[in-house]
Short mmCIF file of C-alpha atoms and ligand atoms in Angstrom, two decimals:
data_model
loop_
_atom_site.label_atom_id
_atom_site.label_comp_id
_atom_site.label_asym_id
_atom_site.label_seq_id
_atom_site.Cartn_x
_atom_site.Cartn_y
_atom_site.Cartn_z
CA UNK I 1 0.00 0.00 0.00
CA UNK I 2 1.54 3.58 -1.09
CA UNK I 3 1.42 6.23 1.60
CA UNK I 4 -0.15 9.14 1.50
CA UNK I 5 0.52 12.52 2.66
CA UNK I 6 -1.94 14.94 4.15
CA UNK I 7 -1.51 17.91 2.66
CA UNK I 8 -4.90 19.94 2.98
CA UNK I 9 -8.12 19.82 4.95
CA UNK I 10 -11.51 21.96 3.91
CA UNK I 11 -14.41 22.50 6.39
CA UNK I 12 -17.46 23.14 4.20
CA UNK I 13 -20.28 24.87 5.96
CA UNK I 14 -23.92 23.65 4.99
CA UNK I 15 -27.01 24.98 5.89
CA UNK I 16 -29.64 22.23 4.90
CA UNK I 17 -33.23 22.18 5.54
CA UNK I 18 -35.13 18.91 6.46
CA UNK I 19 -38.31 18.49 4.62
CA UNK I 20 -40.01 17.63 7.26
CA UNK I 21 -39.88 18.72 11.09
CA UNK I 22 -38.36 15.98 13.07
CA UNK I 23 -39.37 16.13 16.94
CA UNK I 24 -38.19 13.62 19.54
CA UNK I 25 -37.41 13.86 23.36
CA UNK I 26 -34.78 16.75 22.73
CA UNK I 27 -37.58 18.79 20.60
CA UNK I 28 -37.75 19.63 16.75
CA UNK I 29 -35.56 19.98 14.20
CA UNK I 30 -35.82 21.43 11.01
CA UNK I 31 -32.74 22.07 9.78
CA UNK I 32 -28.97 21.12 10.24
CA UNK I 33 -25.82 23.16 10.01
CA UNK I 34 -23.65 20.46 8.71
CA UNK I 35 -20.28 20.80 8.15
CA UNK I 36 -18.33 18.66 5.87
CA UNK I 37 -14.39 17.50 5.57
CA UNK I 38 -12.74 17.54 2.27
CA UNK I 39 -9.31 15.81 3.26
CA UNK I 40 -6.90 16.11 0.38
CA UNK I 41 -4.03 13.36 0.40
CA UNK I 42 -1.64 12.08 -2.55
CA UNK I 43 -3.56 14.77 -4.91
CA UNK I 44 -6.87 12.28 -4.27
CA UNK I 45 -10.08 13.71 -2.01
CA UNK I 46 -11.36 12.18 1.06
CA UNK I 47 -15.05 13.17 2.05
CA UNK I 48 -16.70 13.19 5.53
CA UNK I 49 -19.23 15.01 7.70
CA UNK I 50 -19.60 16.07 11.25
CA UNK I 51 -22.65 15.07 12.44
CA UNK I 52 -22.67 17.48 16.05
CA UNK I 53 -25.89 19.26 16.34
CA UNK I 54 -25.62 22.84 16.49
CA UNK I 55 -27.31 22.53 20.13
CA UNK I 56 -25.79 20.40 22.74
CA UNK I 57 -29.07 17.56 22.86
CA UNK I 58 -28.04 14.15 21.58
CA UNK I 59 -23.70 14.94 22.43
CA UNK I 60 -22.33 17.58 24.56
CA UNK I 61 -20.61 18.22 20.72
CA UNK I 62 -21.91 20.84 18.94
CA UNK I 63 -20.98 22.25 15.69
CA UNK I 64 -18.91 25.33 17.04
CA UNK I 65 -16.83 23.30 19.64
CA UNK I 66 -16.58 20.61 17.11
CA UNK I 67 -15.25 22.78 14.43
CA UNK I 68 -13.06 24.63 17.53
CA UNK I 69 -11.52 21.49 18.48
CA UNK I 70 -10.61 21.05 14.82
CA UNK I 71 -9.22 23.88 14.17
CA UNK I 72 -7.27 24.12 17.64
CA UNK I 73 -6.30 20.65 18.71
CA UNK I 74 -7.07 18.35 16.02
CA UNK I 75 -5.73 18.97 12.27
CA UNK I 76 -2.63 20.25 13.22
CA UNK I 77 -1.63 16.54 14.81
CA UNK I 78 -2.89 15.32 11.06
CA UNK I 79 -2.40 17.93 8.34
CA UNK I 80 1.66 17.11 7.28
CA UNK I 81 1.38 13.08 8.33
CA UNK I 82 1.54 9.88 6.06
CA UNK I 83 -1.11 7.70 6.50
CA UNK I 84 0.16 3.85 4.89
CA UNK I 85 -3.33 2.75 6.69
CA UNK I 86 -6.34 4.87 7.97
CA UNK I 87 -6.08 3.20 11.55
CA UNK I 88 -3.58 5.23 12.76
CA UNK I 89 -4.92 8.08 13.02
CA UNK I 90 -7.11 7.39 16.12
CA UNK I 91 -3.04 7.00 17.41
CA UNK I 92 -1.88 10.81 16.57
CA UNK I 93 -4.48 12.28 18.80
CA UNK I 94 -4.44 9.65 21.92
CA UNK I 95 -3.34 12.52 23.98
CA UNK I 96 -7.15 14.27 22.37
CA UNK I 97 -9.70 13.45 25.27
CA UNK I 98 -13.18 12.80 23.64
CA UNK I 99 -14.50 14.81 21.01
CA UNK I 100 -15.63 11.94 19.39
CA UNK I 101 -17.68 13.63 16.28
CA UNK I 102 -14.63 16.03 15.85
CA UNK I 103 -12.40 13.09 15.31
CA UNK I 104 -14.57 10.75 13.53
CA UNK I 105 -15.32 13.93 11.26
CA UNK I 106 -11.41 13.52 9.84
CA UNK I 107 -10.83 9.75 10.69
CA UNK I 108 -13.84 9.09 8.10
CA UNK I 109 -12.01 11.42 5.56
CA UNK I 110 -8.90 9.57 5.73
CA UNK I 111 -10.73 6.28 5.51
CA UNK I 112 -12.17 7.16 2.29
CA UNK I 113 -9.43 8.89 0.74
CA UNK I 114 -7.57 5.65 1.44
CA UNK I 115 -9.89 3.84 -0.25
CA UNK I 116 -10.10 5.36 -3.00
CA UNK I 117 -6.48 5.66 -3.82
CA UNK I 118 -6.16 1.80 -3.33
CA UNK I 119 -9.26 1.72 -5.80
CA UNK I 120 -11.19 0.29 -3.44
CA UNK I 121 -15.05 0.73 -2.11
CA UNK I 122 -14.86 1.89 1.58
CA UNK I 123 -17.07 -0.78 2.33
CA UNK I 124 -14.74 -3.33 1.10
CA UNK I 125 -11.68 -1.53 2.68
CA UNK I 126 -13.46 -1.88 6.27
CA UNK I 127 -13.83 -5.55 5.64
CA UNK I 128 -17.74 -5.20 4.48
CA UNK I 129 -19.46 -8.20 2.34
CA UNK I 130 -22.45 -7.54 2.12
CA UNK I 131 -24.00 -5.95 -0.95
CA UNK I 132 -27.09 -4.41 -0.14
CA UNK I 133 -28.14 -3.71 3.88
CA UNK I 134 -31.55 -4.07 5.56
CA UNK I 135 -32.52 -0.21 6.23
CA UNK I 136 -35.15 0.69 8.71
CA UNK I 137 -36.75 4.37 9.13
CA UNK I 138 -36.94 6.44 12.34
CA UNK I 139 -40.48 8.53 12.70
CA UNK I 140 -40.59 11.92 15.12
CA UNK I 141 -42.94 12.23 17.06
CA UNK I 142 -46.36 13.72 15.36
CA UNK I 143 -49.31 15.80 16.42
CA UNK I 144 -51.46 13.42 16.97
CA UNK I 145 -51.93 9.71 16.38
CA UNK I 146 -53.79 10.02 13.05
CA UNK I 147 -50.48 12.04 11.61
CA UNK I 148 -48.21 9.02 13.08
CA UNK I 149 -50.03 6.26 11.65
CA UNK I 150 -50.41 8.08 8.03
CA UNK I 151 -46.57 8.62 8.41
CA UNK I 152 -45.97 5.03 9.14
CA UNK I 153 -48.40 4.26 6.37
CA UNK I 154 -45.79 5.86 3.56
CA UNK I 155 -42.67 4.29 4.82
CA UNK I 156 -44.33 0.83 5.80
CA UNK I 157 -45.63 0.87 2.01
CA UNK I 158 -41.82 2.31 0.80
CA UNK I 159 -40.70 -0.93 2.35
CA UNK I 160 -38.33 0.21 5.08
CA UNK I 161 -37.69 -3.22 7.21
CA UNK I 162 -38.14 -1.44 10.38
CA UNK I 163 -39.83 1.24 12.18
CA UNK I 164 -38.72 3.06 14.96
CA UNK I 165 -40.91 5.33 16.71
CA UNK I 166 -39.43 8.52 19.11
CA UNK I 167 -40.77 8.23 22.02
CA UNK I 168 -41.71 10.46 25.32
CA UNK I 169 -43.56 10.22 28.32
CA UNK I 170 -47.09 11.21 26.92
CA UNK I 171 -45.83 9.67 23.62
CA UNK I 172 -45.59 6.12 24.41
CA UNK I 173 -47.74 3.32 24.82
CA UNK I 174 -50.98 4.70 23.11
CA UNK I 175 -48.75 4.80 20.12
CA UNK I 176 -47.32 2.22 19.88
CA UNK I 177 -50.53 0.37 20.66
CA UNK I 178 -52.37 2.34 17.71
CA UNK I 179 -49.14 1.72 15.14
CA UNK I 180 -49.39 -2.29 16.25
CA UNK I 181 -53.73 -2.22 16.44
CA UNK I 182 -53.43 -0.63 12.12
CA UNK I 183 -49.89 -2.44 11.02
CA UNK I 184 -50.19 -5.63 12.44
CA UNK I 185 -46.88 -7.87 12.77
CA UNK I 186 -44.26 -5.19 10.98
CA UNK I 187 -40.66 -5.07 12.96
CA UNK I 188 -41.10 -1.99 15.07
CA UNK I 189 -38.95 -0.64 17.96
CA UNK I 190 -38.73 2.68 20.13
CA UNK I 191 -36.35 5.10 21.01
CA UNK I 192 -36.59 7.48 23.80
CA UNK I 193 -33.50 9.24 23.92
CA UNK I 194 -33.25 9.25 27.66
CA UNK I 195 -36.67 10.94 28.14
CA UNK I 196 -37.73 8.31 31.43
CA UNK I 197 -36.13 7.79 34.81
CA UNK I 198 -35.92 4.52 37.04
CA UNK I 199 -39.47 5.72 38.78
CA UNK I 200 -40.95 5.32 34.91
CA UNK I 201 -40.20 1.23 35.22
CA UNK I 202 -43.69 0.39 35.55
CA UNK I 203 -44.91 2.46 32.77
CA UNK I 204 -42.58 1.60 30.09
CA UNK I 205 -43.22 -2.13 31.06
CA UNK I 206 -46.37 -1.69 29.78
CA UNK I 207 -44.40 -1.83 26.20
CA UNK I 208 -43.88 -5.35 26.84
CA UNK I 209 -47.19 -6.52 25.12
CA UNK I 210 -46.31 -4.81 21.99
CA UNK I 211 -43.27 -7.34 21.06
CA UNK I 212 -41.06 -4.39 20.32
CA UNK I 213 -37.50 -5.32 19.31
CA UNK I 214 -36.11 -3.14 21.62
CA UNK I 215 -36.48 0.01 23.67
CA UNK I 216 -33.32 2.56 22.73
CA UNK I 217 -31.36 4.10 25.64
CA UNK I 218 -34.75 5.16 28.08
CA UNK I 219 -32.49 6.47 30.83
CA UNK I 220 -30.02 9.22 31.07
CA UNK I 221 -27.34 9.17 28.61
CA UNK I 222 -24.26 8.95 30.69
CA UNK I 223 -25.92 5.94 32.58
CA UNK I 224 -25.29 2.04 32.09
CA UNK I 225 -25.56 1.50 35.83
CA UNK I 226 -29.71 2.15 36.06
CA UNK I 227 -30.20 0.88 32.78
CA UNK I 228 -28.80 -2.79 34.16
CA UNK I 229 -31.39 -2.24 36.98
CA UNK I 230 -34.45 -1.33 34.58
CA UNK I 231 -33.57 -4.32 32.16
CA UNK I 232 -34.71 -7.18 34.21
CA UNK I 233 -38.06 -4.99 35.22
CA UNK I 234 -38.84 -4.88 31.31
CA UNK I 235 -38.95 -8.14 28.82
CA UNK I 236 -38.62 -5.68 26.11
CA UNK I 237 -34.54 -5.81 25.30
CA UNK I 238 -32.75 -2.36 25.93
CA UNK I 239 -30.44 -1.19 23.27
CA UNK I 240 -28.17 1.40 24.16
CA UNK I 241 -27.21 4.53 21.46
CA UNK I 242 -25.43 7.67 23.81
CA UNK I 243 -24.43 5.62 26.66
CA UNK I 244 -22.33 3.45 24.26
CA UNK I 245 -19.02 5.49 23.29
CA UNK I 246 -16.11 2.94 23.15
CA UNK I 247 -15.54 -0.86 22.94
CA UNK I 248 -14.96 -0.63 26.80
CA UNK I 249 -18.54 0.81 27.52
CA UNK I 250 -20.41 -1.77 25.39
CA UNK I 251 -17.77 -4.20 27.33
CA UNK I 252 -19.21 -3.07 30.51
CA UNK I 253 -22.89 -2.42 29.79
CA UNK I 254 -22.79 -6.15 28.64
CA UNK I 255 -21.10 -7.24 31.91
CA UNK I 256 -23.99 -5.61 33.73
CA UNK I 257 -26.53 -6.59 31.86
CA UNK I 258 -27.21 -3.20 30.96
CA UNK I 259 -28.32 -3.72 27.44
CA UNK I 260 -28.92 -6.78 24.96
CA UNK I 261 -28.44 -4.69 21.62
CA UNK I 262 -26.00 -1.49 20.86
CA UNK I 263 -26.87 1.17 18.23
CA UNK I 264 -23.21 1.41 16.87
CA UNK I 265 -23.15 5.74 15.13
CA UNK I 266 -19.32 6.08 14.03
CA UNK I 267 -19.67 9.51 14.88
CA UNK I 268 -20.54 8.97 18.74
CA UNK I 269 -17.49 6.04 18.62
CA UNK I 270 -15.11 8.37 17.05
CA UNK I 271 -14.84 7.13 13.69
CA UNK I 272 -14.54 3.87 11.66
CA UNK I 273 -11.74 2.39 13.20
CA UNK I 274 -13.56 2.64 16.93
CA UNK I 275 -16.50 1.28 15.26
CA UNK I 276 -15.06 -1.73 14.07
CA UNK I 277 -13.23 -2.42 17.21
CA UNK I 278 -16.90 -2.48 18.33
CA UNK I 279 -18.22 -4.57 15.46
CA UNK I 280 -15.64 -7.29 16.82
CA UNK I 281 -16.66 -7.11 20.59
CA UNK I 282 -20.21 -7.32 19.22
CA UNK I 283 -19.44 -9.95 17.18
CA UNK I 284 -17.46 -12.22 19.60
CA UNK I 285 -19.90 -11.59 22.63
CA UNK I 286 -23.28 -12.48 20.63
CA UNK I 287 -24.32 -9.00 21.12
CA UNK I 288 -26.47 -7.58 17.79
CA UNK I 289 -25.71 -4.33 16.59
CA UNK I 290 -26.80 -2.32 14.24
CA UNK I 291 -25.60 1.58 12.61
CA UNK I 292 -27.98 4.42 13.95
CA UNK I 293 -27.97 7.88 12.12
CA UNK I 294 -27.60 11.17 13.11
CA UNK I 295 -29.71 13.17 10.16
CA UNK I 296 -26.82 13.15 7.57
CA UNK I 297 -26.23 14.48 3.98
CA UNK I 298 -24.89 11.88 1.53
CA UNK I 299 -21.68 12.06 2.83
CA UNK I 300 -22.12 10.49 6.31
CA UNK I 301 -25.20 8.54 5.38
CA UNK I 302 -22.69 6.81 2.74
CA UNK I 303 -20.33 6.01 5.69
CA UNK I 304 -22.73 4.66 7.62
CA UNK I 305 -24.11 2.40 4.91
CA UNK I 306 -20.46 0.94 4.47
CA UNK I 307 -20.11 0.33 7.86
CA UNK I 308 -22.94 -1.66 7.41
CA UNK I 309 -22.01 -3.96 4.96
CA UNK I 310 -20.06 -5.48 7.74
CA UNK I 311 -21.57 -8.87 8.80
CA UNK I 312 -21.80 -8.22 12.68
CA UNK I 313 -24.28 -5.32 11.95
CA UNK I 314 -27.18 -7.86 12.25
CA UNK I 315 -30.70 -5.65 12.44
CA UNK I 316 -31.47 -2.92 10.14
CA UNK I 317 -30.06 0.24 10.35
CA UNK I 318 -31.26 3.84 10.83
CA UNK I 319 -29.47 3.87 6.99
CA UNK I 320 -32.89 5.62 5.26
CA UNK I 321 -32.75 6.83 1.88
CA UNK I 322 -31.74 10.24 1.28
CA UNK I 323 -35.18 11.22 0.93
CA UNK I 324 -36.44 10.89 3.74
CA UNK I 325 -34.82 13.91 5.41
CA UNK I 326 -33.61 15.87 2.34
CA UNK I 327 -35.63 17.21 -1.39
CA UNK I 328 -32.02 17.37 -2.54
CA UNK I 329 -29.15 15.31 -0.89
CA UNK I 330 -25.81 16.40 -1.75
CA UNK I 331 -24.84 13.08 -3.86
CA UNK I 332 -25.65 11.77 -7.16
CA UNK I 333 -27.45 9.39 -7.12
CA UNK I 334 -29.37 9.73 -4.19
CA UNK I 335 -29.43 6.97 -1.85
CA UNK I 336 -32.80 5.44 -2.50
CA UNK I 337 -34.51 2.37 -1.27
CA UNK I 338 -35.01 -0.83 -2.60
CA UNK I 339 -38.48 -2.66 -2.27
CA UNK I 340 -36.87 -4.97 -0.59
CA UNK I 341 -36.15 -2.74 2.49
CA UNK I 342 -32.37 -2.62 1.56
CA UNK I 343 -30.03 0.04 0.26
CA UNK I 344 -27.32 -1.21 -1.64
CA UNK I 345 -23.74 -1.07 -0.94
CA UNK I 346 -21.82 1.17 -3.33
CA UNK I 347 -19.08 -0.39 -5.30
CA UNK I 348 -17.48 2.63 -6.81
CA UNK I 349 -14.00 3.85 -5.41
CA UNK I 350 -14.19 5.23 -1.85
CA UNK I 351 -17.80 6.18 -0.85
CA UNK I 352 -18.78 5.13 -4.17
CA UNK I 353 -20.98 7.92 -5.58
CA UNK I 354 -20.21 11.15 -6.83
CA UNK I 355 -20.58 14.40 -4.69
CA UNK I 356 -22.71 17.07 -6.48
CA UNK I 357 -21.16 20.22 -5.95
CA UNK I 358 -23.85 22.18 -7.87
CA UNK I 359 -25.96 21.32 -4.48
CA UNK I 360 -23.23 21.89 -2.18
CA UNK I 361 -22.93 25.28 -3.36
CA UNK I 362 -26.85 26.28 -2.93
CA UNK I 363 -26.62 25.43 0.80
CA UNK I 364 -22.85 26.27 1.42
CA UNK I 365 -22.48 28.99 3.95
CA UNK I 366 -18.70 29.84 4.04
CA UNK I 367 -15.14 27.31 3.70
CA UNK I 368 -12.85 27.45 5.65
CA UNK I 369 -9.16 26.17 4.14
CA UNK I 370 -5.96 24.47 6.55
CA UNK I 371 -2.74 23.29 4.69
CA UNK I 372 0.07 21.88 6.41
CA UNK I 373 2.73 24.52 7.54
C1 NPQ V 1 -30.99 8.62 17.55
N1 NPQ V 1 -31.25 9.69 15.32
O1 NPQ V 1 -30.92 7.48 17.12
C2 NPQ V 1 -30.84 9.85 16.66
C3 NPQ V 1 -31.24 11.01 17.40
C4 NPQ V 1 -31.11 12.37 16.85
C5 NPQ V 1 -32.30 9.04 13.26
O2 NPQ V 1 -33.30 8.77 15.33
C6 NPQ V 1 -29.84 16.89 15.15
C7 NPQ V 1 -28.70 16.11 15.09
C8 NPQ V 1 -31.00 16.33 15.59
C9 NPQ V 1 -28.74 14.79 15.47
C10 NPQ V 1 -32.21 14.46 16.48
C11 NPQ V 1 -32.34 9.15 14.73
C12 NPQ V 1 -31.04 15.01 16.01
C13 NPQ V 1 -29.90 14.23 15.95
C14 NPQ V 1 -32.22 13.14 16.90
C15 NPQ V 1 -29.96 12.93 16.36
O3 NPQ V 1 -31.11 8.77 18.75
MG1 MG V 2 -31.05 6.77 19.48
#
């Protein structure tokens, strides 16, 4: 494998409006400031996206301490360096506490960029197989019930292989009840980013009847210790999403019993190397995982779907089509949906489709440029 040099990083500013409102426990969204990495190496590009919120709600990462711990701590320990393989960067900034989405933001970059200079798909260069991968949709919370189940309706007869409704206490068990009373048998799960505390056990047993395949991280987000005491209350499994942000947490939360599923996003994990040192704990320990999303462009929702093509991701993933957040994603093609309830797995170089810069430069707000010194 030739080595590459790094010889130029661009942060591109977006400003992208979702087509829809999405609410869940943290409240709505309807649009994301999303900031891409263009990672120049060997005269080849590298593409990937930071995926902080510009409020402090899912991570305590937002897009302006992100972008301030790139610009201050972390590209200087890359911009200048040969990579001969994209794991070792998660090595030049071990002395980098946390910061997870800055990291991954670059890592990703640098995994692609690899890939495509060794004219390979990213997929294949993380060890991925598969060729398409089961896709499931995530639905915000609505006004009402009628709204939800006319939502579900559309993606249920798109094909996605899973639903998973938001939840919040007041937003629970009367839908889920109504989406299982008008849908019947479909594969349906919740997630209530951390909305519920222990006292809520009783209530959110009451999910139990519904045969959900899980219930995604109820209690508070820095938790696995409550979690292990609500899991034997409920017969619904508990998958953890924020609590989960290295190999060693997942190690733990399984050693307390904490959770039986893990939501693997490589931007909470710090990037793809992280994520498959996850995918191989999962793997060896029985535990099913699956990739979440975070509301991503093309860019990071093409990531995410080579992740996983990796076998150990074994339930669908929050990898929707592009349409269903964006009228325009920032990639050509589109990521669309199969009728089978699968996306496929690019083959291309790299990320394996082509980034349309036309649409970049609608929603771009400003670049900023670094070059080694
Ligand atoms: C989850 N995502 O699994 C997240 C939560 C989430 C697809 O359900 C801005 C940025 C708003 C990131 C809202 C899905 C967000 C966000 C929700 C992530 O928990
Ligand atoms: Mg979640």
């Amino acid at each position: 494998m030739t080595a590459l040099t790094i010889e130029r990083v661009d942060l591109l500013h977006l400003s992208m409006q979702l087509r829809e409102r999405f609410v869940t426990s943290f409240g709505p969204q309807q649009q994301r400031d999303i900031v891409l990495v263009r990672l120049y190496a060997g005269g080849i590009e590298g593409w990937g996206e930071l995926v902080a919120g510009r409020e402090p709600v899912y991570s305590e990462e937002t897009v302006v301490t992100a972008t301030a711990m790139l610009r201050h701590h972390l590209l200087g320990l890359v911009l200048g360096r040969t990579v001969e393989d994209p794991r070792q960067v998660d090595r030049w900034w071990r002395h980098v506490r946390g910061n997870h989405m800055a990291k991954a933001a670059v890592e990703m970059a640098v995994w692609d960029v690899w890939a495509r200079a060794a004219g390979q798909s990213l997929a294949h260069a993380l060890g991925g197989s598969k060729t398409s991968v089961a896709s499931g949709v995530s639905v915000g919370i609505q006004d009402d019930t009628a709204a939800l189940l006319d939502r579900v309706a559309g993606y249920v007869a798109q094909g996605y292989a899973r639903i998973k409704l938001k939840i919040a206490p007041g937003n629970d068990v009367g839908l889920v009840a109504a989406v299982r009373e008008r849908f019947g048998d479909i594969e349906l799960m919740v997630d209530a980013n951390s909305a519920y505390t222990l006292d809520d056990a009783q209530h959110l047993a009451a999910l139990d009847e519904f045969d959900l395949m899980m219930i995604e991280q109820p209690l508070e987000h820095d938790d696995i210790i409550d979690h292990a005491t609500l899991a034997p209350e409920l017969r619904t499994p508990i998958c953890l999403d924020e609590s989960i942000r290295t190999p060693g947490d997942a190690r733990r939360a399984h050693q307390l019993g904490a959770c039986r599923i893990i939501n693997c996003k490589p931007g909470r994990m710090g990037g793809h190397t992280a994520s498959l040192a996850l995918h191989d704990w999962c793997t060896a320990a029985g535990m099913p995982l699956w990739v979440g999303g975070m509301l991503e462009s093309g860019v990071g929702r093409l990531h995410n779907i080579a992740l996983a093509s990796l076998d150990g991701f074994t339930l669908p993933g929050d990898t929707s089509a592009s349409d269903r957040y964006w009228t325009a994603d920032i990639i050509a093609p589109e990521v669309r949906l199969s009728p089978d309830g699968t996306v496929p797995v690019p083959t291309g170089p790299g990320l394996g489709h082509a980034i349309d810069h036309d649409r970049i430069q609608s929603v771009l707000e400003h670049t900023e440029t670094f070059t080694a010194a």
